[in-house]
Structures are given as C-alpha cells and as structure tokens.
Short mmCIF file of C-alpha atoms in Angstrom, two decimals:
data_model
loop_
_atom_site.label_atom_id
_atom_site.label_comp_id
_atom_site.label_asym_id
_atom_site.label_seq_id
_atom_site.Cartn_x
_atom_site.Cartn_y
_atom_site.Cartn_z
CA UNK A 1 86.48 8.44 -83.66
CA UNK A 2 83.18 8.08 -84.91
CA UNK A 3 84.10 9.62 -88.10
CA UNK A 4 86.98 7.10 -88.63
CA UNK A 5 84.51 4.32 -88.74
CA UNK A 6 82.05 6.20 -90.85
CA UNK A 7 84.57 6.62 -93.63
CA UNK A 8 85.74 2.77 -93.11
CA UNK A 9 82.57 0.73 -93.18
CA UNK A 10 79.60 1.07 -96.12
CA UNK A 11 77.04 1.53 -94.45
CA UNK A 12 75.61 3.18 -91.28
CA UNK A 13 74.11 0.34 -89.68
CA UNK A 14 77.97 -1.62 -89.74
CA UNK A 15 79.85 2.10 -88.93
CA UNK A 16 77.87 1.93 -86.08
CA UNK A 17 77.45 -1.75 -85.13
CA UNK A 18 81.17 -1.60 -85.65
CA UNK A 19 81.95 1.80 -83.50
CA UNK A 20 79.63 0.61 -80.28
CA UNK A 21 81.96 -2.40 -80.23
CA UNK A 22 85.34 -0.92 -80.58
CA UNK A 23 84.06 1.54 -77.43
CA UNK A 24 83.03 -1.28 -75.42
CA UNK A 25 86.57 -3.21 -75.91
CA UNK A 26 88.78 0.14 -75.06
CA UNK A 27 86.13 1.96 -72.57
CA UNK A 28 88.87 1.89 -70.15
CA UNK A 29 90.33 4.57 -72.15
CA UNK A 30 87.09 6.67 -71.04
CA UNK A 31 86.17 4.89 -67.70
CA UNK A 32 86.57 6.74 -64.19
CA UNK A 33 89.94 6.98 -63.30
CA UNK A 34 91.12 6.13 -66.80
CA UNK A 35 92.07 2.42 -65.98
CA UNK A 36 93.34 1.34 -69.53
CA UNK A 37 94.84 4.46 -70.40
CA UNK A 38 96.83 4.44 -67.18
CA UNK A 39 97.90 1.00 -67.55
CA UNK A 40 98.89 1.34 -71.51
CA UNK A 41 101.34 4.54 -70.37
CA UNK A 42 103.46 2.51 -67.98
CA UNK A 43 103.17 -0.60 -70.54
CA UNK A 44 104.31 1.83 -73.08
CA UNK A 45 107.45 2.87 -71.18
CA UNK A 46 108.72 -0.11 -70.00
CA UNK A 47 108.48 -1.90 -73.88
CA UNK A 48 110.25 1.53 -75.12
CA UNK A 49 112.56 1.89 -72.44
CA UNK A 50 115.84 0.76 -74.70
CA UNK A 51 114.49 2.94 -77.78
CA UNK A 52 116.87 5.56 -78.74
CA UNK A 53 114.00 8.24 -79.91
CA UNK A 54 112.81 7.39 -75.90
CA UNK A 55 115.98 7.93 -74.71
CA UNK A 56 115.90 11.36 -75.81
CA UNK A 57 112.98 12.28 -75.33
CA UNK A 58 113.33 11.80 -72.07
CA UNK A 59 116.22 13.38 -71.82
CA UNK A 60 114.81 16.41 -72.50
CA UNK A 61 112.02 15.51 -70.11
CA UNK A 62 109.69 15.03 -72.22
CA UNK A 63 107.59 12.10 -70.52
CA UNK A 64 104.82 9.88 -72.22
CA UNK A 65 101.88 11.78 -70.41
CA UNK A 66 102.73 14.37 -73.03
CA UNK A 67 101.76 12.73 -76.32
CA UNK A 68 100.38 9.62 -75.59
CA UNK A 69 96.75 10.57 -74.29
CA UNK A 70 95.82 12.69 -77.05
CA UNK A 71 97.24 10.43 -79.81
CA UNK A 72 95.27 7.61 -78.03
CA UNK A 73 92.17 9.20 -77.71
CA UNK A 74 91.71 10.03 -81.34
CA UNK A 75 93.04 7.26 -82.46
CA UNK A 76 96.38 8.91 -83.82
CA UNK A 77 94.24 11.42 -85.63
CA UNK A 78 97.37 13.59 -84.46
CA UNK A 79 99.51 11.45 -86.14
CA UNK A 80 98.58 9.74 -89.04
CA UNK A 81 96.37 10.98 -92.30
CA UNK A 82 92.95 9.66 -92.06
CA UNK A 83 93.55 7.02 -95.34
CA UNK A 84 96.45 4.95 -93.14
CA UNK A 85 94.07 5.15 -89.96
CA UNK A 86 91.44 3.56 -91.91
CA UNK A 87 94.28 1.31 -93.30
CA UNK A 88 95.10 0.18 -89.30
CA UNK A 89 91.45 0.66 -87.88
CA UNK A 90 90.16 -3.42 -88.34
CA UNK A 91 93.92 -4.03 -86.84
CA UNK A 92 93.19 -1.70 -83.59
CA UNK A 93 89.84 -3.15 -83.42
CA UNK A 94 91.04 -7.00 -82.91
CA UNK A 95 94.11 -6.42 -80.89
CA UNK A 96 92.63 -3.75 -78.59
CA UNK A 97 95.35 -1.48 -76.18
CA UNK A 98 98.35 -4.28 -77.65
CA UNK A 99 97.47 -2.79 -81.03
CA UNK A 100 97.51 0.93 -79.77
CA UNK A 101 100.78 -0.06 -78.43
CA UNK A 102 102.04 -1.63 -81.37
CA UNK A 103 101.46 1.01 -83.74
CA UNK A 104 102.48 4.11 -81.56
CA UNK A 105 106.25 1.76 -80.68
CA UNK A 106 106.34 1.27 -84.56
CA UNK A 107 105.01 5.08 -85.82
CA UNK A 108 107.87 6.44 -83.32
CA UNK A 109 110.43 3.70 -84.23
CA UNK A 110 109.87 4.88 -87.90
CA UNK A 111 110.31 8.83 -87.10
CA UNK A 112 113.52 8.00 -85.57
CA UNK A 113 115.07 10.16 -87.90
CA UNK A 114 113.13 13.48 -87.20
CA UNK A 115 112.94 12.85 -83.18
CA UNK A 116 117.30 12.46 -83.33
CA UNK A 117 117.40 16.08 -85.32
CA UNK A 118 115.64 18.04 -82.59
CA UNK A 119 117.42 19.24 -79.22
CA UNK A 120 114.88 21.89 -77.80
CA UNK A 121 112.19 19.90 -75.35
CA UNK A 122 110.04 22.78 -77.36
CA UNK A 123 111.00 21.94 -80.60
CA UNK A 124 110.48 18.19 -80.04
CA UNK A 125 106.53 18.57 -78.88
CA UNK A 126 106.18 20.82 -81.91
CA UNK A 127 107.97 17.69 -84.00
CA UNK A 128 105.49 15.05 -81.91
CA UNK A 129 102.77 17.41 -82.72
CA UNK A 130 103.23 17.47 -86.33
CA UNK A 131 104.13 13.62 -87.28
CA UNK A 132 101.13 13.06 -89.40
CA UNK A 133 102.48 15.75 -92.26
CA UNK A 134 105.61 13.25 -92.56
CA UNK A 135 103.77 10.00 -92.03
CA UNK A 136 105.63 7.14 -92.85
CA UNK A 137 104.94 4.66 -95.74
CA UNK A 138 101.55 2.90 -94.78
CA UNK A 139 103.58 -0.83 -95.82
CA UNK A 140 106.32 0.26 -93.93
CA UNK A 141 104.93 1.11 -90.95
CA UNK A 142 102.26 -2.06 -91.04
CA UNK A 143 105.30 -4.08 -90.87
CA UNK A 144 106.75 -2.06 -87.92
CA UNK A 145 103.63 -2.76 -86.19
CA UNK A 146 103.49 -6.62 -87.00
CA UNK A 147 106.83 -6.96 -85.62
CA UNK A 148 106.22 -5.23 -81.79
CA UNK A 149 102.57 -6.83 -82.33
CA UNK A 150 103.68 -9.95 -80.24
CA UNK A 151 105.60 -8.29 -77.63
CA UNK A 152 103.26 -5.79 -76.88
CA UNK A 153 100.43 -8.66 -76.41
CA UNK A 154 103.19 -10.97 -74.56
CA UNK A 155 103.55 -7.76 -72.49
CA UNK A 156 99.95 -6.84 -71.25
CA UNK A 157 99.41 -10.58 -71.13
CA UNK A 158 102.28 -10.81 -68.09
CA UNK A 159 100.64 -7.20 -66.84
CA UNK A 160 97.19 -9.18 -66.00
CA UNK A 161 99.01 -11.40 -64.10
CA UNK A 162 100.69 -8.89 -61.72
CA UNK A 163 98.45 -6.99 -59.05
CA UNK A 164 100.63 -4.03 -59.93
CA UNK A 165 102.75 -2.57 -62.04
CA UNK A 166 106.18 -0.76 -60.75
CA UNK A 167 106.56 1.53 -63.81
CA UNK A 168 106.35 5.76 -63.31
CA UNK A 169 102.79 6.48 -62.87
CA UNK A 170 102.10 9.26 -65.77
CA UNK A 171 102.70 12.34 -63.97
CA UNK A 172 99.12 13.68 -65.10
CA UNK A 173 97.49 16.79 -62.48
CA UNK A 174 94.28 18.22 -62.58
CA UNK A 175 93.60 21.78 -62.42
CA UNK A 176 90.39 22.88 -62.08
CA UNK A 177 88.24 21.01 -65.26
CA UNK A 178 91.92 20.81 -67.24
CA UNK A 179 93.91 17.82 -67.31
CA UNK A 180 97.60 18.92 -67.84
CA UNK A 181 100.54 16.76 -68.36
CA UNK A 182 104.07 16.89 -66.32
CA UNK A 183 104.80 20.04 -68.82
CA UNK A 184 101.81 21.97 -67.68
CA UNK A 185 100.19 21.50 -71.34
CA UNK A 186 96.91 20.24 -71.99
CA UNK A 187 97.23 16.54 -71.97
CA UNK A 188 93.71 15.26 -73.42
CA UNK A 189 90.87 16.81 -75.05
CA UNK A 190 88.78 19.37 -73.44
CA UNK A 191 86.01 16.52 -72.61
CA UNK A 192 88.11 14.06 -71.58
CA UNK A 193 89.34 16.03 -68.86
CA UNK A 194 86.87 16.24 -66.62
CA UNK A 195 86.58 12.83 -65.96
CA UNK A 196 89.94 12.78 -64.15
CA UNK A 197 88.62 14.87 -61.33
CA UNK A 198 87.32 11.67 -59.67
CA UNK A 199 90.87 9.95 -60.04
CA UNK A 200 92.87 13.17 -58.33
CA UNK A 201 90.66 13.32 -55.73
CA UNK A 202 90.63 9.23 -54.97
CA UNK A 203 94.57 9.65 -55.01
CA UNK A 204 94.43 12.47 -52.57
CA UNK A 205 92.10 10.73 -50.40
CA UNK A 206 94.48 7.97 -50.12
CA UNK A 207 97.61 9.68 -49.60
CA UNK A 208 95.78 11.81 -46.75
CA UNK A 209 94.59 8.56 -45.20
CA UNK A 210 98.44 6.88 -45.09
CA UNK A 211 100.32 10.42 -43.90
CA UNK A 212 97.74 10.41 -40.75
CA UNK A 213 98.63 6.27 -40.21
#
C-alpha cells in the first residue's frame, strides 16, 4: 500500500503524511479482531445481494470471504493495474470502507460479463483472481463507482446505528498462523493472518461460555 502512495504523491514527505493518514482512517482493516473488515463483508453482501454476478457466485459457493480480504488489503492490487488505483486512491482516501465498497460493487458490476461465462467454482476464483488483466475502462468504472457511492455511505451510515448486524458472518477459520476462507484457501496475506488468532479464540471463548449456561 505504501507503494501506491509513493507513486501518487511528489514527494516523500506528502506519500507519507498522506499514507499515515489513510492507515489511521481504515486501521480497522488491521485492528484485533478485524472490526472494519468484518463489518464491510456483511455490508458488502447485503448491498450485492440482488446482483446477478452475486447470485452466481454464490451459487457455486463461492462466498465473499474468498476475494474480498485480499482485494481489500492491497487495495485491489489484485484487481486493478496500478495507473487506475492511483486514478481511485484520493477517492478511497475521503470516503473510507463506503469507497472500498463502492468500487469493488462497481469493478464486479462491470465484469459481469466474464463472471456469467464461468460455471466451475474453480474456474470462477481463477476468473476473480485474474480481473486486473481485463480491467475495465478507468471512466467507466469511475462512474460505476459514483453511482453505488451514495448507497454504500447511506448503507454503513444505517449500520452505525444498529448494535448488530444480521448478515452471514464471513465464514473465515484459523489454522494454525493461516487464515483460510470457507474454501480452505488462503484468505489474506501471510501477515495479516496472524492477527486473527485473537478473534478465533475470543469466539471460542464465548461459544464455550453459552453451551455450559
């Protein structure tokens, strides 16, 4: 991420000035038990629920825990060339998780198309995996994201408000120092990972405490 805002700003002192407060806005991306990340997934569902590239998707079980994370986390270094993310990067940085949102419902809305053609759940991650070689047109797609812009901030906005939220919870599972996704596959970088531990073992701390009540 770093990089991103090295090749964005002119100088080092703004890169970094710049990069320190992007981190601060989205550490709950990073934070113990993953807070923002967490809460994006479900948000992320429930806006994408009536999508047809969703639909089938998961249809072929393949559930948002299995993309989402690692697109987030490098700021969809997985799926876009480096040029558009530099082209998006002051638009993440002011609208925070909405603007994650935005631009991952528009990216996927625009690769409609290519998600439709595949059948195979195995053929589909390979297709998720490989979205930045057929990135759409940067005009297009800032359009895309203009449009779900609103909703996705109208959304989180009403998520604040509620003291829970009744989507799936990601079906993430540690094993060991891995974090792996309801497919078994890695689900974030190799760093990231290890600061679930503290998450699984909160969550099985809980559920031990309400089977013995």
């Amino acid at each position: 991420i770093s990089a991103l805002f090295a090749v964005a700003t002119q100088s080092q002192d703004e890169a970094y000035s710049r990069f320190r407060t992007f981190i601060s806005q989205m550490r709950g991306l990073w934070l113990q038990g993953f807070p923002l990340l967490l809460m994006g997934m479900a948000q992320f569902e429930m806006l994408a629920a009536s999508r047809p590239w969703f639909q089938h998707l998961c249809g072929r079980h393949i559930q948002p825990d299995m993309y989402l994370p690692g697109a987030w986390m490098g700021l969809f270094s997985k799926w876009l060339p480096l040029a558009t993310r530099v082209l998006f990067l002051s638009h993440l940085e002011s609208a925070g998780l909405a603007g994650l949102l935005a631009v991952s419902l528009a990216l996927l809305d625009c690769h409609l198309p290519w998600i439709m053609q595949h059948e195979d759940m195995d053929e589909l991650l390979c297709a998720l995996d490989r979205l930045r070689a057929r990135a759409p047109d940067a005009a297009v797609l800032l359009a895309t994201t203009q449009a779900w812009q609103p909703v996705t901030a109208a959304a989180l906005a009403a998520a604040q408000n509620e003291r829970s939220l009744k989507t799936r919870v990601p079906l993430l599972k540690r094993v060991g120092a891995r974090v792996l996704d309801s497919s078994g596959r890695e689900a974030l970088y190799a760093g990231m990972s290890k600061k679930l531990s503290s998450l699984w073992a909160e969550r099985r701390l809980i559920k031990g405490r309400t089977s013995a009540k």
